[in-house]
Structures are given as structure tokens and as C-alpha cells.
Amino acid sequence: MAILKIARMGNPVLLRRAEDVPHPTAPEIAALVADMIETMDDARGRGLAAPQVHVSKRVMVFRPPTDDGDDPEADEDGVLALVNPEVEYLSNEVVDGWEGCLSVPGMRGMVPRFTRIRYRGITPAGRPIDRTVDGFHARVFQHEFDHLDGILYPQRMTDLSLLMFDTEVAKFMEEYGADEDEIAEAEAAD
Ligand code: NI
């Protein structure tokens, strides 16, 4: 396993549609996923997409957020890896939330995301995934999935005055009456 170099905003690999993976269970995909998980954890991210490590393939890893304990589809370390994922937006409703991205280091932004989605994909072990999720889980998926289509979260923002350095988020939110939990959540968003 290895910690990979993370591409940062402006790198062309982050701006193009990643390629479908013809053989999701190929050993090189399993090796890529293992390296991506190590890289994500080293950088303290919640998710990572292959283009972020300079590999233009439709592969993503993330830790599905849960309210209570373990995610049923994640592995024993709480990570779900998906190859060739697909998404369907089940609601026109969007909700704003703070996001950060390992490819946009040191920043946070308020991003509108669909509240409810269905996603499908296959794990590197060949297990099909098909689930309907909402809330923060839906947000994390949409963020990582966007990377596969060459989209970074600032491109989804509707109010760029809410794009800021992470060191300013707490001050900003205090000004608007946010409580400690809300501030901690915003600061943790990567
Ligand atoms: Ni990201």
C-alpha cells in the first residue's frame, strides 16, 4: 500500500470525466482502492475519488455517515468502495451544507445538494450495491460522484460569498448565531 499524491484544484485530471472501469474486480482496481483508502485516512478525509490521486477512472471510496454505529454496506473499517457508480436524484429538494475537499485544501463552502438519492455501483470484490439514502450520506456521495464527472464543489455553489478559508468558518458562523455543534460539523467537513 502507498499514500498517493493528491491533485489540487486547477489540475486538469480533476476537470475531466473519468473513464469507466471495464473490469471492476481486476487486481489493479483492488490495489488502487487500498491506496486510496490509505491516502484518504492519512489526509483525514471522509471520501476520495480516483481523479484526486491522478487516476482518471470511475472509482470512489468514502465512509458513509451513520447516526447509529456501522453502515451495513461498508467494510469492517467503515469504508465503502464503489466502481462505476451511478446516481439517480429522487427529490428536487436541495439543502445547503458545508463541504471541504482534499483537492481544495484549507477551504470550506456552502453547497446545495439533493436531499434524497439512489445510488448503484459495484465493489472491487464484485458485490453489487443499490441503495437509497438521504441527508449527509447523500451529500457525501454526491460530492465524490461529482469528482468522477470533473466537478469540484465550488462549481456547485450558488453563493460564492460562502466560500472561505477554514480558519474563518468558526468566526463566520458565530457571527450568524451558530452553536458549537454546527461549527464543529462545518470544520469537520472534508
Ligand atoms: Ni472532494
PDB file of C-alpha atoms and ligand atoms in Angstrom:
ATOM      1  CA  MET A   1       0.000   0.000   0.000  1.00  0.00           C
ATOM      2  CA  ALA A   2       1.026   3.570  -0.525  1.00  0.00           C
ATOM      3  CA  ILE A   3      -0.021   7.104   0.211  1.00  0.00           C
ATOM      4  CA  LEU A   4      -0.696   8.795  -3.106  1.00  0.00           C
ATOM      5  CA  LYS A   5      -0.223  12.406  -4.138  1.00  0.00           C
ATOM      6  CA  ILE A   6      -3.467  14.374  -4.107  1.00  0.00           C
ATOM      7  CA  ALA A   7      -4.292  16.543  -7.136  1.00  0.00           C
ATOM      8  CA  ARG A   8      -5.327  20.077  -6.292  1.00  0.00           C
ATOM      9  CA  MET A   9      -7.882  22.371  -7.888  1.00  0.00           C
ATOM     10  CA  GLY A  10      -6.647  23.513 -11.277  1.00  0.00           C
ATOM     11  CA  ASN A  11      -5.095  20.185 -12.204  1.00  0.00           C
ATOM     12  CA  PRO A  12      -6.721  19.017 -15.464  1.00  0.00           C
ATOM     13  CA  VAL A  13      -7.267  15.494 -14.079  1.00  0.00           C
ATOM     14  CA  LEU A  14      -9.907  16.981 -11.751  1.00  0.00           C
ATOM     15  CA  LEU A  15     -11.782  18.602 -14.610  1.00  0.00           C
ATOM     16  CA  ARG A  16     -12.464  15.728 -16.984  1.00  0.00           C
ATOM     17  CA  ARG A  17     -14.927  12.879 -16.962  1.00  0.00           C
ATOM     18  CA  ALA A  18     -13.197   9.818 -15.565  1.00  0.00           C
ATOM     19  CA  GLU A  19     -13.264   6.600 -17.578  1.00  0.00           C
ATOM     20  CA  ASP A  20     -15.493   3.625 -16.930  1.00  0.00           C
ATOM     21  CA  VAL A  21     -13.698   0.608 -15.476  1.00  0.00           C
ATOM     22  CA  PRO A  22     -14.148  -2.407 -17.768  1.00  0.00           C
ATOM     23  CA  HIS A  23     -13.161  -4.969 -15.106  1.00  0.00           C
ATOM     24  CA  PRO A  24     -14.216  -3.747 -11.650  1.00  0.00           C
ATOM     25  CA  THR A  25     -12.819  -6.838  -9.915  1.00  0.00           C
ATOM     26  CA  ALA A  26      -9.383  -6.652 -11.554  1.00  0.00           C
ATOM     27  CA  PRO A  27      -6.493  -6.833  -9.051  1.00  0.00           C
ATOM     28  CA  GLU A  28      -5.222  -3.400 -10.091  1.00  0.00           C
ATOM     29  CA  ILE A  29      -8.547  -1.861  -9.042  1.00  0.00           C
ATOM     30  CA  ALA A  30      -8.345  -3.539  -5.626  1.00  0.00           C
ATOM     31  CA  ALA A  31      -4.780  -2.205  -5.273  1.00  0.00           C
ATOM     32  CA  LEU A  32      -5.876   1.294  -6.306  1.00  0.00           C
ATOM     33  CA  VAL A  33      -8.730   1.196  -3.780  1.00  0.00           C
ATOM     34  CA  ALA A  34      -6.394   0.094  -0.970  1.00  0.00           C
ATOM     35  CA  ASP A  35      -4.053   3.001  -1.767  1.00  0.00           C
ATOM     36  CA  MET A  36      -6.977   5.429  -1.988  1.00  0.00           C
ATOM     37  CA  ILE A  37      -8.239   4.381   1.452  1.00  0.00           C
ATOM     38  CA  GLU A  38      -4.776   4.792   2.951  1.00  0.00           C
ATOM     39  CA  THR A  39      -4.449   8.226   1.298  1.00  0.00           C
ATOM     40  CA  MET A  40      -7.921   9.313   2.453  1.00  0.00           C
ATOM     41  CA  ASP A  41      -7.243   8.307   6.032  1.00  0.00           C
ATOM     42  CA  ASP A  42      -3.799   9.872   6.068  1.00  0.00           C
ATOM     43  CA  ALA A  43      -5.320  13.165   4.898  1.00  0.00           C
ATOM     44  CA  ARG A  44      -8.252  12.789   7.302  1.00  0.00           C
ATOM     45  CA  GLY A  45     -10.834  12.918   4.538  1.00  0.00           C
ATOM     46  CA  ARG A  46     -14.290  11.364   4.542  1.00  0.00           C
ATOM     47  CA  GLY A  47     -14.117  10.417   0.896  1.00  0.00           C
ATOM     48  CA  LEU A  48     -11.786  10.296  -2.085  1.00  0.00           C
ATOM     49  CA  ALA A  49     -12.283   9.800  -5.809  1.00  0.00           C
ATOM     50  CA  ALA A  50      -9.657   8.296  -8.131  1.00  0.00           C
ATOM     51  CA  PRO A  51      -9.133  11.502 -10.174  1.00  0.00           C
ATOM     52  CA  GLN A  52      -7.974  13.116  -6.926  1.00  0.00           C
ATOM     53  CA  VAL A  53      -4.995  10.762  -6.975  1.00  0.00           C
ATOM     54  CA  HIS A  54      -4.319  11.401 -10.674  1.00  0.00           C
ATOM     55  CA  VAL A  55      -6.142   8.256 -11.861  1.00  0.00           C
ATOM     56  CA  SER A  56      -8.936   9.091 -14.277  1.00  0.00           C
ATOM     57  CA  LYS A  57     -11.128   6.068 -13.526  1.00  0.00           C
ATOM     58  CA  ARG A  58     -14.647   5.852 -12.112  1.00  0.00           C
ATOM     59  CA  VAL A  59     -13.681   4.667  -8.636  1.00  0.00           C
ATOM     60  CA  MET A  60     -14.569   6.293  -5.304  1.00  0.00           C
ATOM     61  CA  VAL A  61     -14.148   5.458  -1.631  1.00  0.00           C
ATOM     62  CA  PHE A  62     -15.939   7.042   1.299  1.00  0.00           C
ATOM     63  CA  ARG A  63     -17.084   6.492   4.838  1.00  0.00           C
ATOM     64  CA  PRO A  64     -20.877   6.521   4.766  1.00  0.00           C
ATOM     65  CA  PRO A  65     -22.046   8.646   7.694  1.00  0.00           C
ATOM     66  CA  THR A  66     -24.473   6.917  10.030  1.00  0.00           C
ATOM     67  CA  ASP A  67     -26.460   8.061  13.034  1.00  0.00           C
ATOM     68  CA  ASP A  68     -26.069   4.776  14.826  1.00  0.00           C
ATOM     69  CA  GLY A  69     -22.973   2.612  14.543  1.00  0.00           C
ATOM     70  CA  ASP A  70     -21.820   0.839  11.432  1.00  0.00           C
ATOM     71  CA  ASP A  71     -23.028   1.311   7.906  1.00  0.00           C
ATOM     72  CA  PRO A  72     -24.494  -2.024   6.717  1.00  0.00           C
ATOM     73  CA  GLU A  73     -22.724  -1.945   3.337  1.00  0.00           C
ATOM     74  CA  ALA A  74     -19.340  -0.641   4.479  1.00  0.00           C
ATOM     75  CA  ASP A  75     -16.365  -2.913   5.206  1.00  0.00           C
ATOM     76  CA  GLU A  76     -15.093  -3.654   8.711  1.00  0.00           C
ATOM     77  CA  ASP A  77     -13.216  -0.331   8.701  1.00  0.00           C
ATOM     78  CA  GLY A  78     -16.352   1.589   7.766  1.00  0.00           C
ATOM     79  CA  VAL A  79     -15.326   2.265   4.156  1.00  0.00           C
ATOM     80  CA  LEU A  80     -17.446   1.716   1.067  1.00  0.00           C
ATOM     81  CA  ALA A  81     -15.602   1.494  -2.266  1.00  0.00           C
ATOM     82  CA  LEU A  82     -17.600   1.811  -5.475  1.00  0.00           C
ATOM     83  CA  VAL A  83     -16.589   1.185  -9.060  1.00  0.00           C
ATOM     84  CA  ASN A  84     -18.621   2.655 -11.956  1.00  0.00           C
ATOM     85  CA  PRO A  85     -21.194   4.222  -9.633  1.00  0.00           C
ATOM     86  CA  GLU A  86     -24.448   5.674 -10.918  1.00  0.00           C
ATOM     87  CA  VAL A  87     -26.813   8.103  -9.249  1.00  0.00           C
ATOM     88  CA  GLU A  88     -30.471   8.975  -9.527  1.00  0.00           C
ATOM     89  CA  TYR A  89     -31.825  12.085  -7.806  1.00  0.00           C
ATOM     90  CA  LEU A  90     -35.094  11.167  -6.097  1.00  0.00           C
ATOM     91  CA  SER A  91     -36.052  14.625  -4.942  1.00  0.00           C
ATOM     92  CA  ASN A  92     -35.953  18.111  -6.414  1.00  0.00           C
ATOM     93  CA  GLU A  93     -35.419  19.378  -2.919  1.00  0.00           C
ATOM     94  CA  VAL A  94     -31.934  20.679  -2.121  1.00  0.00           C
ATOM     95  CA  VAL A  95     -30.374  21.589   1.183  1.00  0.00           C
ATOM     96  CA  ASP A  96     -27.299  23.734   1.887  1.00  0.00           C
ATOM     97  CA  GLY A  97     -24.409  22.305   3.861  1.00  0.00           C
ATOM     98  CA  TRP A  98     -20.714  22.945   4.440  1.00  0.00           C
ATOM     99  CA  GLU A  99     -18.219  20.965   2.397  1.00  0.00           C
ATOM    100  CA  GLY A 100     -14.492  20.751   2.152  1.00  0.00           C
ATOM    101  CA  CYS A 101     -12.346  18.798  -0.273  1.00  0.00           C
ATOM    102  CA  LEU A 102      -8.827  17.377  -0.113  1.00  0.00           C
ATOM    103  CA  SER A 103      -8.255  18.870  -3.571  1.00  0.00           C
ATOM    104  CA  VAL A 104      -9.263  22.337  -2.337  1.00  0.00           C
ATOM    105  CA  PRO A 105      -7.188  22.372   0.849  1.00  0.00           C
ATOM    106  CA  GLY A 106      -7.836  24.873   3.603  1.00  0.00           C
ATOM    107  CA  MET A 107     -11.244  25.935   2.362  1.00  0.00           C
ATOM    108  CA  ARG A 108     -14.913  25.395   3.118  1.00  0.00           C
ATOM    109  CA  GLY A 109     -18.001  26.248   1.138  1.00  0.00           C
ATOM    110  CA  MET A 110     -21.740  26.126   1.497  1.00  0.00           C
ATOM    111  CA  VAL A 111     -23.037  23.763  -1.176  1.00  0.00           C
ATOM    112  CA  PRO A 112     -26.611  22.884  -2.149  1.00  0.00           C
ATOM    113  CA  ARG A 113     -27.178  19.131  -2.629  1.00  0.00           C
ATOM    114  CA  PHE A 114     -30.190  16.973  -3.365  1.00  0.00           C
ATOM    115  CA  THR A 115     -31.679  15.589  -0.176  1.00  0.00           C
ATOM    116  CA  ARG A 116     -32.509  12.092  -1.400  1.00  0.00           C
ATOM    117  CA  ILE A 117     -30.739   9.885  -3.939  1.00  0.00           C
ATOM    118  CA  ARG A 118     -30.478   6.325  -5.131  1.00  0.00           C
ATOM    119  CA  TYR A 119     -27.013   5.104  -5.988  1.00  0.00           C
ATOM    120  CA  ARG A 120     -25.673   1.950  -7.514  1.00  0.00           C
ATOM    121  CA  GLY A 121     -22.240   0.555  -8.155  1.00  0.00           C
ATOM    122  CA  ILE A 122     -20.088  -2.484  -7.688  1.00  0.00           C
ATOM    123  CA  THR A 123     -17.450  -3.055  -5.051  1.00  0.00           C
ATOM    124  CA  PRO A 124     -13.934  -4.190  -6.027  1.00  0.00           C
ATOM    125  CA  ALA A 125     -14.965  -7.583  -4.606  1.00  0.00           C
ATOM    126  CA  GLY A 126     -17.781  -7.775  -7.157  1.00  0.00           C
ATOM    127  CA  ARG A 127     -20.663  -7.120  -4.781  1.00  0.00           C
ATOM    128  CA  PRO A 128     -23.466  -5.034  -6.331  1.00  0.00           C
ATOM    129  CA  ILE A 129     -24.653  -2.058  -4.293  1.00  0.00           C
ATOM    130  CA  ASP A 130     -28.060  -0.442  -4.752  1.00  0.00           C
ATOM    131  CA  ARG A 131     -29.331   1.842  -2.052  1.00  0.00           C
ATOM    132  CA  THR A 132     -31.461   4.868  -1.336  1.00  0.00           C
ATOM    133  CA  VAL A 133     -30.056   7.389   1.117  1.00  0.00           C
ATOM    134  CA  ASP A 134     -30.655  10.914   2.293  1.00  0.00           C
ATOM    135  CA  GLY A 135     -29.121  13.722   4.313  1.00  0.00           C
ATOM    136  CA  PHE A 136     -25.377  13.836   4.929  1.00  0.00           C
ATOM    137  CA  HIS A 137     -24.860  10.396   3.391  1.00  0.00           C
ATOM    138  CA  ALA A 138     -26.462  11.657   0.154  1.00  0.00           C
ATOM    139  CA  ARG A 139     -24.260  14.775   0.311  1.00  0.00           C
ATOM    140  CA  VAL A 140     -21.017  12.810   0.710  1.00  0.00           C
ATOM    141  CA  PHE A 141     -21.927  10.530  -2.206  1.00  0.00           C
ATOM    142  CA  GLN A 142     -22.810  13.463  -4.469  1.00  0.00           C
ATOM    143  CA  HIS A 143     -19.531  15.218  -3.658  1.00  0.00           C
ATOM    144  CA  GLU A 144     -17.409  12.165  -4.510  1.00  0.00           C
ATOM    145  CA  PHE A 145     -19.511  11.250  -7.530  1.00  0.00           C
ATOM    146  CA  ASP A 146     -19.082  14.778  -8.922  1.00  0.00           C
ATOM    147  CA  HIS A 147     -15.309  14.221  -8.930  1.00  0.00           C
ATOM    148  CA  LEU A 148     -15.855  11.426 -11.466  1.00  0.00           C
ATOM    149  CA  ASP A 149     -17.557  13.923 -13.759  1.00  0.00           C
ATOM    150  CA  GLY A 150     -14.858  16.558 -13.346  1.00  0.00           C
ATOM    151  CA  ILE A 151     -16.855  18.752 -10.967  1.00  0.00           C
ATOM    152  CA  LEU A 152     -15.452  20.335  -7.789  1.00  0.00           C
ATOM    153  CA  TYR A 153     -17.767  21.601  -5.069  1.00  0.00           C
ATOM    154  CA  PRO A 154     -17.188  25.335  -5.752  1.00  0.00           C
ATOM    155  CA  GLN A 155     -18.778  24.725  -9.164  1.00  0.00           C
ATOM    156  CA  ARG A 156     -21.973  23.639  -7.355  1.00  0.00           C
ATOM    157  CA  MET A 157     -22.115  26.710  -5.148  1.00  0.00           C
ATOM    158  CA  THR A 158     -24.765  29.345  -5.716  1.00  0.00           C
ATOM    159  CA  ASP A 159     -23.309  31.965  -3.356  1.00  0.00           C
ATOM    160  CA  LEU A 160     -19.542  32.371  -3.571  1.00  0.00           C
ATOM    161  CA  SER A 161     -19.513  34.716  -0.581  1.00  0.00           C
ATOM    162  CA  LEU A 162     -19.867  31.450   1.361  1.00  0.00           C
ATOM    163  CA  LEU A 163     -16.541  30.091   0.038  1.00  0.00           C
ATOM    164  CA  MET A 164     -13.969  30.761   2.738  1.00  0.00           C
ATOM    165  CA  PHE A 165     -10.787  29.650   4.473  1.00  0.00           C
ATOM    166  CA  ASP A 166     -11.427  27.019   7.112  1.00  0.00           C
ATOM    167  CA  THR A 167      -9.773  29.208   9.739  1.00  0.00           C
ATOM    168  CA  GLU A 168     -12.567  31.757   9.215  1.00  0.00           C
ATOM    169  CA  VAL A 169     -15.544  29.396   9.360  1.00  0.00           C
ATOM    170  CA  ALA A 170     -15.979  29.459  13.140  1.00  0.00           C
ATOM    171  CA  LYS A 171     -15.851  33.260  13.252  1.00  0.00           C
ATOM    172  CA  PHE A 172     -18.276  33.490  10.375  1.00  0.00           C
ATOM    173  CA  MET A 173     -20.745  31.075  11.907  1.00  0.00           C
ATOM    174  CA  GLU A 174     -20.586  32.670  15.351  1.00  0.00           C
ATOM    175  CA  GLU A 175     -21.499  35.948  13.718  1.00  0.00           C
ATOM    176  CA  TYR A 176     -24.640  34.266  12.409  1.00  0.00           C
ATOM    177  CA  GLY A 177     -25.554  32.627  15.683  1.00  0.00           C
ATOM    178  CA  ALA A 178     -24.440  29.032  15.008  1.00  0.00           C
ATOM    179  CA  ASP A 179     -23.923  26.788  18.024  1.00  0.00           C
ATOM    180  CA  GLU A 180     -20.802  24.758  18.864  1.00  0.00           C
ATOM    181  CA  ASP A 181     -22.104  21.574  17.236  1.00  0.00           C
ATOM    182  CA  GLU A 182     -22.855  23.328  13.966  1.00  0.00           C
ATOM    183  CA  ILE A 183     -19.397  24.896  13.953  1.00  0.00           C
ATOM    184  CA  ALA A 184     -17.700  21.569  14.697  1.00  0.00           C
ATOM    185  CA  GLU A 185     -19.645  19.954  11.842  1.00  0.00           C
ATOM    186  CA  ALA A 186     -18.583  22.695   9.417  1.00  0.00           C
ATOM    187  CA  GLU A 187     -14.938  22.401  10.467  1.00  0.00           C
ATOM    188  CA  ALA A 188     -15.023  18.622  10.062  1.00  0.00           C
ATOM    189  CA  ALA A 189     -16.367  18.721   6.520  1.00  0.00           C
ATOM    190  CA  ASP A 190     -13.702  17.221   4.224  1.00  0.00           C
TER     191      ASP A 190
HETATM  192 NI    NI B   1     -13.576  16.327  -2.871  1.00  0.00          NI
END
